[in-house]
PDB file of C-alpha atoms and ligand atoms in Angstrom:
ATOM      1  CA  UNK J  57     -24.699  16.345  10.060  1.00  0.00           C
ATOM      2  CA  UNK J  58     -25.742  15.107   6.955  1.00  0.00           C
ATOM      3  CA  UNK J  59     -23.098  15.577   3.850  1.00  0.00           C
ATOM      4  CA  UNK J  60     -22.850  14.811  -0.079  1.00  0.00           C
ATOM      5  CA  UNK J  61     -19.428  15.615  -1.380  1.00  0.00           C
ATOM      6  CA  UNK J  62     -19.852  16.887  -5.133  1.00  0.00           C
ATOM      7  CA  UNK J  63     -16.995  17.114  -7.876  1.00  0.00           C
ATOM      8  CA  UNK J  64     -15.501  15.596 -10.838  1.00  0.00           C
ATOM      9  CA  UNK J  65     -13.591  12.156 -10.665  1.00  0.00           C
ATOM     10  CA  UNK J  66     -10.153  13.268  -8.522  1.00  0.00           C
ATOM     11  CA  UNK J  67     -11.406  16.264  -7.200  1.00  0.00           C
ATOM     12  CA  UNK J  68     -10.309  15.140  -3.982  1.00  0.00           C
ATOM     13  CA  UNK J  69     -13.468  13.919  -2.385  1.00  0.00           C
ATOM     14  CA  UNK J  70     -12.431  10.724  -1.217  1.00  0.00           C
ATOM     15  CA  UNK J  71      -9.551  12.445   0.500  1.00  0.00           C
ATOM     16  CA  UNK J  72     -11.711  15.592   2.005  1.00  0.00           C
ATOM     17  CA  UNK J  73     -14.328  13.113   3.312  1.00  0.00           C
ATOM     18  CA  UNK J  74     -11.065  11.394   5.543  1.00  0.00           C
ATOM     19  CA  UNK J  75     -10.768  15.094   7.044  1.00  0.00           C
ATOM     20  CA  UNK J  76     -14.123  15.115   7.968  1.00  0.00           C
ATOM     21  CA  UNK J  77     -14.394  12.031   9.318  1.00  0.00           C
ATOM     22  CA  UNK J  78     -11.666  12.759  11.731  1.00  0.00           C
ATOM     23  CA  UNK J  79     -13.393  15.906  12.758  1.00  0.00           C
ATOM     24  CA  UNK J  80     -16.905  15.043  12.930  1.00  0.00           C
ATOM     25  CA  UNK J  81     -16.986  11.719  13.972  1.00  0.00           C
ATOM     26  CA  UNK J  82     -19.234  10.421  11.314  1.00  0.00           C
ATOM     27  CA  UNK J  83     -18.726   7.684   8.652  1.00  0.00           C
ATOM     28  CA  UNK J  84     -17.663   8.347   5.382  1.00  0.00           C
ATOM     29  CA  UNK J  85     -19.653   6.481   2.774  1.00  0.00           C
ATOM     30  CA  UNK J  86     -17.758   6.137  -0.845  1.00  0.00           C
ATOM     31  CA  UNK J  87     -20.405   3.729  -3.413  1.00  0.00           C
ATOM     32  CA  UNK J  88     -17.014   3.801  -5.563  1.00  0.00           C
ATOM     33  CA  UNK J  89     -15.693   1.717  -2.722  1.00  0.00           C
ATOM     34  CA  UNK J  90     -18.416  -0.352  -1.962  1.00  0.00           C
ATOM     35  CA  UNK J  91     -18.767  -1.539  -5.542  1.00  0.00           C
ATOM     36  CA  UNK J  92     -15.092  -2.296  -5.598  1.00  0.00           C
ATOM     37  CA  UNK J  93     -15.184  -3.891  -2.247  1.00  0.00           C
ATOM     38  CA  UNK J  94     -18.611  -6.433  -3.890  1.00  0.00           C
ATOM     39  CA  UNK J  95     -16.433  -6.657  -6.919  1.00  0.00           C
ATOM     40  CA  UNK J  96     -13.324  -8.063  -5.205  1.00  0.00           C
ATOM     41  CA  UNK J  97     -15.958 -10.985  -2.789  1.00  0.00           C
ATOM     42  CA  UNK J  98     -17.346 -11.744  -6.486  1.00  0.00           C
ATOM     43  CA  UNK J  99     -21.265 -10.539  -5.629  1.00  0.00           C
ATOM     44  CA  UNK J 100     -23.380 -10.489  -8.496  1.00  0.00           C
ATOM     45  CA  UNK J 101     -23.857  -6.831  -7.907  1.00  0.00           C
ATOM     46  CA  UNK J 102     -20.305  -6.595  -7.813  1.00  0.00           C
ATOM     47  CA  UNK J 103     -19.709  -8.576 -11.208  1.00  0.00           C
ATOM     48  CA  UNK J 104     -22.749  -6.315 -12.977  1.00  0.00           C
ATOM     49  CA  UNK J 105     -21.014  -3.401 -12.191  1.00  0.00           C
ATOM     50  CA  UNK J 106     -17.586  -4.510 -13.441  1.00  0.00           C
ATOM     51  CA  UNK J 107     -17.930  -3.519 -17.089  1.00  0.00           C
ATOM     52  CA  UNK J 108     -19.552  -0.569 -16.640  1.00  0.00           C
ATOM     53  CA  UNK J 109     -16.656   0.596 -13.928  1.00  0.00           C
ATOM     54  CA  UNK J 110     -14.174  -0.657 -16.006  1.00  0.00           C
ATOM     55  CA  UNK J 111     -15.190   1.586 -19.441  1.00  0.00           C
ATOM     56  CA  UNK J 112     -15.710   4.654 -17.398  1.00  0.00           C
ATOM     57  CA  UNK J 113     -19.369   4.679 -17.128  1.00  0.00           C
ATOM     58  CA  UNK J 114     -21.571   5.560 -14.246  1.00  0.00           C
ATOM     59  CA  UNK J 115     -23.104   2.123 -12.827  1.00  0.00           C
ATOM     60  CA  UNK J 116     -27.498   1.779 -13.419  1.00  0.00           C
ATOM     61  CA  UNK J 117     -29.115   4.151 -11.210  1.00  0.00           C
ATOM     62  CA  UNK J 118     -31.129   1.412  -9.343  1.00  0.00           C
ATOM     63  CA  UNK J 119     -27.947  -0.484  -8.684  1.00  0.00           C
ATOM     64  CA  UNK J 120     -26.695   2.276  -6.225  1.00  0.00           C
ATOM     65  CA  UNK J 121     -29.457   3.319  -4.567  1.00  0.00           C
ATOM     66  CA  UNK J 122     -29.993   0.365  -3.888  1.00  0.00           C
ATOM     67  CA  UNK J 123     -26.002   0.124  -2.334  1.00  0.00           C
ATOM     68  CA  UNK J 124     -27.034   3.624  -0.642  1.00  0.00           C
ATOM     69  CA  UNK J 125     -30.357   2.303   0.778  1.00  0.00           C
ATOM     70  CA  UNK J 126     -28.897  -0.632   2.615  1.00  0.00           C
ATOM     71  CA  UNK J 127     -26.080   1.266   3.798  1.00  0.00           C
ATOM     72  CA  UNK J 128     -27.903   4.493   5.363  1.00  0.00           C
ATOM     73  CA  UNK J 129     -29.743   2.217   7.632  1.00  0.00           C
ATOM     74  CA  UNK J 130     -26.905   1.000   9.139  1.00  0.00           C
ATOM     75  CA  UNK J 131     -26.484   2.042  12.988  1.00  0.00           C
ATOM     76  CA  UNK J 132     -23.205   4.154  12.297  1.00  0.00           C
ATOM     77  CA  UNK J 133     -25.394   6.554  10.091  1.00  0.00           C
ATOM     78  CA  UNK J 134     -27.565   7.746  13.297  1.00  0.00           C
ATOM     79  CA  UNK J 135     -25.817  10.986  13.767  1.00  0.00           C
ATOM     80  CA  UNK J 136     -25.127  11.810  10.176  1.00  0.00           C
ATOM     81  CA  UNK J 137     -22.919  10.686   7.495  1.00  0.00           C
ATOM     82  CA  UNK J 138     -20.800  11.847   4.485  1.00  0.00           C
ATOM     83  CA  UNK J 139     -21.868  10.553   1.162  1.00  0.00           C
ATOM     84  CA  UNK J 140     -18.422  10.745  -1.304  1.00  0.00           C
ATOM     85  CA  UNK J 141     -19.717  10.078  -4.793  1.00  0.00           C
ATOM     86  CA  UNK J 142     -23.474   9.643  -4.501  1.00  0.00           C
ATOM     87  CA  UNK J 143     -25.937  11.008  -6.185  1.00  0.00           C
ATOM     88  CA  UNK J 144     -24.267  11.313  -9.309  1.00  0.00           C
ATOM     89  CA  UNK J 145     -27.193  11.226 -11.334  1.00  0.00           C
ATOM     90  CA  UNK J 146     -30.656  13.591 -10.702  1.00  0.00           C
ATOM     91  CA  UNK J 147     -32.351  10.005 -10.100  1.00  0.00           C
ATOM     92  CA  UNK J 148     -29.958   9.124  -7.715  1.00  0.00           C
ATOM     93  CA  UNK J 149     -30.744  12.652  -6.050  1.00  0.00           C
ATOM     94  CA  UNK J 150     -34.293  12.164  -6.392  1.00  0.00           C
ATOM     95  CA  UNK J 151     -34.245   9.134  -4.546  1.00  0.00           C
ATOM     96  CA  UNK J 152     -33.010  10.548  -1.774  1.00  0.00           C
ATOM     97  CA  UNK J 153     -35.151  13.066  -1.244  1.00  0.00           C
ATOM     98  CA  UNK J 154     -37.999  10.329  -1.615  1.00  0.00           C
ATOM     99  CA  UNK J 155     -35.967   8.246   0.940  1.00  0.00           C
ATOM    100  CA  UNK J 156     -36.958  11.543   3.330  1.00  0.00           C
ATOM    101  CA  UNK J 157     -33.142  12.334   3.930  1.00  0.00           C
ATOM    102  CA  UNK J 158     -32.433  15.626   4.729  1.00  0.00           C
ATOM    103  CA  UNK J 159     -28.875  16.977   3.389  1.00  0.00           C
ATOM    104  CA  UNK J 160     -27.764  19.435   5.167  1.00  0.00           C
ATOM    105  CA  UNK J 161     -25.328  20.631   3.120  1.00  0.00           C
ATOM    106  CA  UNK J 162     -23.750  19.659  -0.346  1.00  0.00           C
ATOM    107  CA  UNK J 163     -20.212  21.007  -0.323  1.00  0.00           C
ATOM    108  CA  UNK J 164     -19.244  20.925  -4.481  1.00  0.00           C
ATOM    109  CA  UNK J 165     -15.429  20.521  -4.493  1.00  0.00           C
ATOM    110  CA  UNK J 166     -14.222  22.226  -8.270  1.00  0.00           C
ATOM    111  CA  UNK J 167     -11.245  21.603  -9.974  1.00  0.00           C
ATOM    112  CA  UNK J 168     -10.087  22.173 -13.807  1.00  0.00           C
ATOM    113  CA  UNK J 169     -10.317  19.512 -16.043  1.00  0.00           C
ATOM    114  CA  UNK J 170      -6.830  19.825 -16.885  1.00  0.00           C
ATOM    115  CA  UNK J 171      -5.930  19.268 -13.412  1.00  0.00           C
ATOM    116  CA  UNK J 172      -7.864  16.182 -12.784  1.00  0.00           C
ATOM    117  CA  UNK J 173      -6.195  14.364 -15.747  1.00  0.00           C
ATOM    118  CA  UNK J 174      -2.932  15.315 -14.292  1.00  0.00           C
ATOM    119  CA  UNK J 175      -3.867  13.580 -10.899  1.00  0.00           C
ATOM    120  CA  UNK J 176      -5.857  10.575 -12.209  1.00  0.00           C
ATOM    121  CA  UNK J 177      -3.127   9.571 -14.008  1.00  0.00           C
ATOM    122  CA  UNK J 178      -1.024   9.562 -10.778  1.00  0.00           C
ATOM    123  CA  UNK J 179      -3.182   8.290  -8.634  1.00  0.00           C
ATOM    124  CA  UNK J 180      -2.415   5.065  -6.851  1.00  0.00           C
ATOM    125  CA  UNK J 181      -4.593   3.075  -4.244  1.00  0.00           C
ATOM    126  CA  UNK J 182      -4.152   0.171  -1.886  1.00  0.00           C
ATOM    127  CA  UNK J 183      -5.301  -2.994  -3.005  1.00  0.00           C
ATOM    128  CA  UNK J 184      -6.522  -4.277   0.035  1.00  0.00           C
ATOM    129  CA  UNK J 185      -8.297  -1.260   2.178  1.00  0.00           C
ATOM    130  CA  UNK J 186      -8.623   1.523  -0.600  1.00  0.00           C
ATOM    131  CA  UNK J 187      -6.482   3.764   0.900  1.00  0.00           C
ATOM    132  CA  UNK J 188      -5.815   6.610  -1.986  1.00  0.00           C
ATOM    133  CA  UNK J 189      -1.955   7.945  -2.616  1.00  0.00           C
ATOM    134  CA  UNK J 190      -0.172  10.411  -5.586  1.00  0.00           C
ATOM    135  CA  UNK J 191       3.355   9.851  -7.744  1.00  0.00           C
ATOM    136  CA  UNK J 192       3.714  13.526  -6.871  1.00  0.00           C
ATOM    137  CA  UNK J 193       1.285  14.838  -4.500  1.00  0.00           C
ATOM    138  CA  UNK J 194       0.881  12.239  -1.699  1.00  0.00           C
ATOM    139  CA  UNK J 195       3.753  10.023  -1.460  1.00  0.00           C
ATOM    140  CA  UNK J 196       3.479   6.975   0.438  1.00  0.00           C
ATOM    141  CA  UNK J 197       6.235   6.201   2.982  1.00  0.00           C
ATOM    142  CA  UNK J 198       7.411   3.481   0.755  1.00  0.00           C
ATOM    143  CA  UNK J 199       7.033   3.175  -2.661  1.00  0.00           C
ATOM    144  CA  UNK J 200       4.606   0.882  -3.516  1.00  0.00           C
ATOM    145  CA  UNK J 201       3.375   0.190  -0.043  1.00  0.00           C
ATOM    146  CA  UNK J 202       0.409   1.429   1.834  1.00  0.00           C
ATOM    147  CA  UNK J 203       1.439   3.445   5.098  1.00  0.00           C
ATOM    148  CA  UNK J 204      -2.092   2.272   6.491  1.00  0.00           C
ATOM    149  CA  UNK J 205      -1.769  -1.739   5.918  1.00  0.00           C
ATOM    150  CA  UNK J 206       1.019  -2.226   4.098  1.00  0.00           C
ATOM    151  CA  UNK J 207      -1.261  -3.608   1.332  1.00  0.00           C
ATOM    152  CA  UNK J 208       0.634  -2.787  -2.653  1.00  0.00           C
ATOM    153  CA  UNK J 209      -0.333   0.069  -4.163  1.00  0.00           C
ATOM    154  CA  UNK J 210      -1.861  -0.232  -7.360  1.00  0.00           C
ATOM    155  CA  UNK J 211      -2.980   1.790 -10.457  1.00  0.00           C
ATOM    156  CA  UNK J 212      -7.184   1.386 -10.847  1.00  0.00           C
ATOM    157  CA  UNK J 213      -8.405   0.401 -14.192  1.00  0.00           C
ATOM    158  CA  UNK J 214     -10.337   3.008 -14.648  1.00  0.00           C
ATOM    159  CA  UNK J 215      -7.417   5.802 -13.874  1.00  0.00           C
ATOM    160  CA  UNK J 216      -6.239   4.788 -17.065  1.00  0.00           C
ATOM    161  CA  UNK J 217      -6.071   7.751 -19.471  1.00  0.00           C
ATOM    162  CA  UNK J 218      -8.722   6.674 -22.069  1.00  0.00           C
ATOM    163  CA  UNK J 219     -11.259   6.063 -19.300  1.00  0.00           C
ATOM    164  CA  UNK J 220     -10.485   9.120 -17.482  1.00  0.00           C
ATOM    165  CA  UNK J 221     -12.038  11.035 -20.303  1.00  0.00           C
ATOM    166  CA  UNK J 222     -14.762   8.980 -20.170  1.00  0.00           C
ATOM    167  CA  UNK J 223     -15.317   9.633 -16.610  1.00  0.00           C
ATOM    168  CA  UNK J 224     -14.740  13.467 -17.094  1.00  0.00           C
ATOM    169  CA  UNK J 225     -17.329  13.323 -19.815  1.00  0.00           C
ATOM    170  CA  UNK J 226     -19.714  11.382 -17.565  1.00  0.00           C
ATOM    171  CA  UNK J 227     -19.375  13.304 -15.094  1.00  0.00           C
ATOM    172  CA  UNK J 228     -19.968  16.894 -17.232  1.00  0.00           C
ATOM    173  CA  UNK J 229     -23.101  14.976 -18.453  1.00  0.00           C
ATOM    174  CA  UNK J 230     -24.566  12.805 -15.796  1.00  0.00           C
ATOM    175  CA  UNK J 231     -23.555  15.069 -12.212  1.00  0.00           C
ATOM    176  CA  UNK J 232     -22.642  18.375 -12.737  1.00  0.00           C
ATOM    177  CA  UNK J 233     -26.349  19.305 -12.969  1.00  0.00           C
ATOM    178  CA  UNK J 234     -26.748  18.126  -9.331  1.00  0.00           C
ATOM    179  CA  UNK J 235     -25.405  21.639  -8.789  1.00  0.00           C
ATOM    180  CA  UNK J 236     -28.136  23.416 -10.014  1.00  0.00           C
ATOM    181  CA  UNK J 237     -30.338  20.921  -8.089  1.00  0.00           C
ATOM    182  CA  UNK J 238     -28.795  21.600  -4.453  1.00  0.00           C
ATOM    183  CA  UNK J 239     -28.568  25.412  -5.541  1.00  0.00           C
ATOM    184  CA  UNK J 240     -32.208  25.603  -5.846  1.00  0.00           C
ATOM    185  CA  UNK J 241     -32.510  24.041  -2.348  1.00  0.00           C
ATOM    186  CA  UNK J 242     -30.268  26.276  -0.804  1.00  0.00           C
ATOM    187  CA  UNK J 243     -27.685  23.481  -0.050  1.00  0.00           C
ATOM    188  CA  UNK J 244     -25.117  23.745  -2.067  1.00  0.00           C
ATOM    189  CA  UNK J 245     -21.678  25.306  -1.124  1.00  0.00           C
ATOM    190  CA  UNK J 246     -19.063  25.642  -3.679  1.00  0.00           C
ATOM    191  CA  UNK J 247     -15.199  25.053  -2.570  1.00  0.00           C
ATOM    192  CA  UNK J 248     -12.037  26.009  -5.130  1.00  0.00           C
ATOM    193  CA  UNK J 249     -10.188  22.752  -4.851  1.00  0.00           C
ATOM    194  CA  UNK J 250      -6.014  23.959  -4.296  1.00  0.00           C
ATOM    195  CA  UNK J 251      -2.821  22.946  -5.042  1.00  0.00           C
ATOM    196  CA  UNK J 252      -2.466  21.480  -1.291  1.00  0.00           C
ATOM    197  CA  UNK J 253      -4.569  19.090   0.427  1.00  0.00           C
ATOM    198  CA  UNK J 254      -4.705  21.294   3.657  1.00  0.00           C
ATOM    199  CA  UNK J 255      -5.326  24.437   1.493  1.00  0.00           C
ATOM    200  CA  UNK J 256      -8.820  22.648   0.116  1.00  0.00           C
ATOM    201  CA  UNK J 257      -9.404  21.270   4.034  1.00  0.00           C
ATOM    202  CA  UNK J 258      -9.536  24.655   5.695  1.00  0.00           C
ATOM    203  CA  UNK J 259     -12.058  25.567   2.983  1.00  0.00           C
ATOM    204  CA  UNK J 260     -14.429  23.285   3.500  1.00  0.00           C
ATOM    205  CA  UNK J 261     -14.464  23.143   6.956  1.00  0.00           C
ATOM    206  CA  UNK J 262     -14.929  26.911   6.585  1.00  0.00           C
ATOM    207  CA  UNK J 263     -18.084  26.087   4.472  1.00  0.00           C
ATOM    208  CA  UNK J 264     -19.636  23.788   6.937  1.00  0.00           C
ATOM    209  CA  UNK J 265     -19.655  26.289   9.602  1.00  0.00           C
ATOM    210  CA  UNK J 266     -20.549  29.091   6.940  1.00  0.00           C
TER     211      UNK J 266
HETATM  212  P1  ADP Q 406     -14.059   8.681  -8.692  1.00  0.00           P
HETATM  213  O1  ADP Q 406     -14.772   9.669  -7.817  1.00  0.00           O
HETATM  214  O2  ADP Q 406     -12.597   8.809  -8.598  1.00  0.00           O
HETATM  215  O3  ADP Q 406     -14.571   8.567 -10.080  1.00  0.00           O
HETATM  216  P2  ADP Q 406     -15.400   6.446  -7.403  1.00  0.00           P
HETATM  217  O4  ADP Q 406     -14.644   5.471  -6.640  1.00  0.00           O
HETATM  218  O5  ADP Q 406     -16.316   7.351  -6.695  1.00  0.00           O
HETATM  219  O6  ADP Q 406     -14.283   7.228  -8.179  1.00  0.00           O
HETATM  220  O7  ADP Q 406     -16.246   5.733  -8.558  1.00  0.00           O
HETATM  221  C1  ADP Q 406     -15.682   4.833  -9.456  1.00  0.00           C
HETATM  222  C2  ADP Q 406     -16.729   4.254 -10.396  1.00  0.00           C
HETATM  223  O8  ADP Q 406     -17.755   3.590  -9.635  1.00  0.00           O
HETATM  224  C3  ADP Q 406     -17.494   5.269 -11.231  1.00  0.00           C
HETATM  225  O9  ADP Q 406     -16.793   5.625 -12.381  1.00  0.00           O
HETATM  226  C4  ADP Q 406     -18.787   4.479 -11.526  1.00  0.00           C
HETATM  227  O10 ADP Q 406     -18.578   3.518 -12.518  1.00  0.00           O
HETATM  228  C5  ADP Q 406     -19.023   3.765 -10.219  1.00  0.00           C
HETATM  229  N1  ADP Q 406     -19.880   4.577  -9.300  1.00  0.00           N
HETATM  230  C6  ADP Q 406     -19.543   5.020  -8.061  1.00  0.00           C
HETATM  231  N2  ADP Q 406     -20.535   5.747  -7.520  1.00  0.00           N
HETATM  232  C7  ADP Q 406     -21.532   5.779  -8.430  1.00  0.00           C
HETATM  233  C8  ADP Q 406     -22.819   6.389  -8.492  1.00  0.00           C
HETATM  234  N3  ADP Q 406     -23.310   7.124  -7.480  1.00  0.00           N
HETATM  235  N4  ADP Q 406     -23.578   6.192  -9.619  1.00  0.00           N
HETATM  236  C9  ADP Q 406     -23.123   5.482 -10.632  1.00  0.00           C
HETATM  237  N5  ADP Q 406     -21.925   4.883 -10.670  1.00  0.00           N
HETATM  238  C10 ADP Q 406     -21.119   5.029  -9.581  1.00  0.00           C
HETATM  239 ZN1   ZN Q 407      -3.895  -0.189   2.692  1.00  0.00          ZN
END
């Protein structure tokens, strides 16, 4: 099964993508990660993207397909994948078509703008293996402390409020037309993010077997 997760900054991807991982047995692939991940070994791709990360913007177009190349032909990608926060651009969804991927289904996870500043704001994540927590919504065991590793929990630059608007606008701009792109190919499924992460779970799991 091939999947793109679609939805604003905090919509919950990263988390939804974890569910489906555990229940389809295929890799979750997050570029937001991977950048921070080249970013932290100091690459050079991980030092161009820096600023534009940092301010909000979406990273050159070239720079993560080129990420999303390398990574699809990895061996763990054989029997499908989950791509959480590519395309994000009609380029970026271009190039995969050219790449002769074929989505099967691009699940488009909505929630209010209102909403996602709320949860930006309170987002944490672990320093050392990404691992995404809330203030409010999804405590970690111990404050501070990643239940996974134990890593610190730590506020990402770009969850700061300026740049979250920044992001929203982005994203308004840049991705939200994917949706008519996938509509027109008959792929795209849209899911009412809720309140509770299990709520949002059932429904998208109820879209992939729709
Ligand atoms: P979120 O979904 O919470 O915004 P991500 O971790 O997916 O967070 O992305 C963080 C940042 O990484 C984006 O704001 C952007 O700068 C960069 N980035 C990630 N994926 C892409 C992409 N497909 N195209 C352009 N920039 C990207
Ligand atoms: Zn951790």
């Amino acid at each position: 099964m091939k999947l793109i997760l679609l939805g604003a900054p905090g919509a919950g991807k990263g988390t939804q993508a974890e569910k489906i991982v555990e229940k389809f047995n295929i890799p979750a692939i997050s570029t937001g990660n991977i950048i921070r991940a080249a970013l932290k070994n100091g690459t050079e791709m991980g030092l161009k993207a820096k600023a534009y990360m940092d301010a909000g913007s979406l990273v050159p177009d070239e720079v993560v397909i080129g990420i999303i190349k390398d990574r699809l032909k990895e061996d763990d990608c054989k029997n499908g994948f989950i791509l959480d926060g590519f395309p994000r651009t009609i380029p970026q969804a271009q190039a995969l078509e050219d790449m002769g991927i074929s989505i099967d289904k691009v699940v488009d996870i909505e929630v209010p703008d209102e909403t996602i500043t709320a949860r930006l704001s309170g987002r944490r994540v672990c320093a050392k293996c990404a691992n995404s927590y809330h203030l409010l919504y999804k405590k970690p065991k111990t404050e501070g402390v990643c239940d996974a590793c134990g890593g610190e929990l730590i506020q990402r630059k770009d969850d700061a409020p300026e740049t979250v608007l920044a992001r929203l606008e982005e994203y308004h701009r840049m991705t939200e037309p994917l949706k008519d792109f996938y509509e027109k190919l008959g792929k795209l499924v849209i899911v009412e993010g809720q309140e509770e992460v299990a709520d949002t779970t059932k429904l998208v799991f109820e879209a992939l077997e729709a």
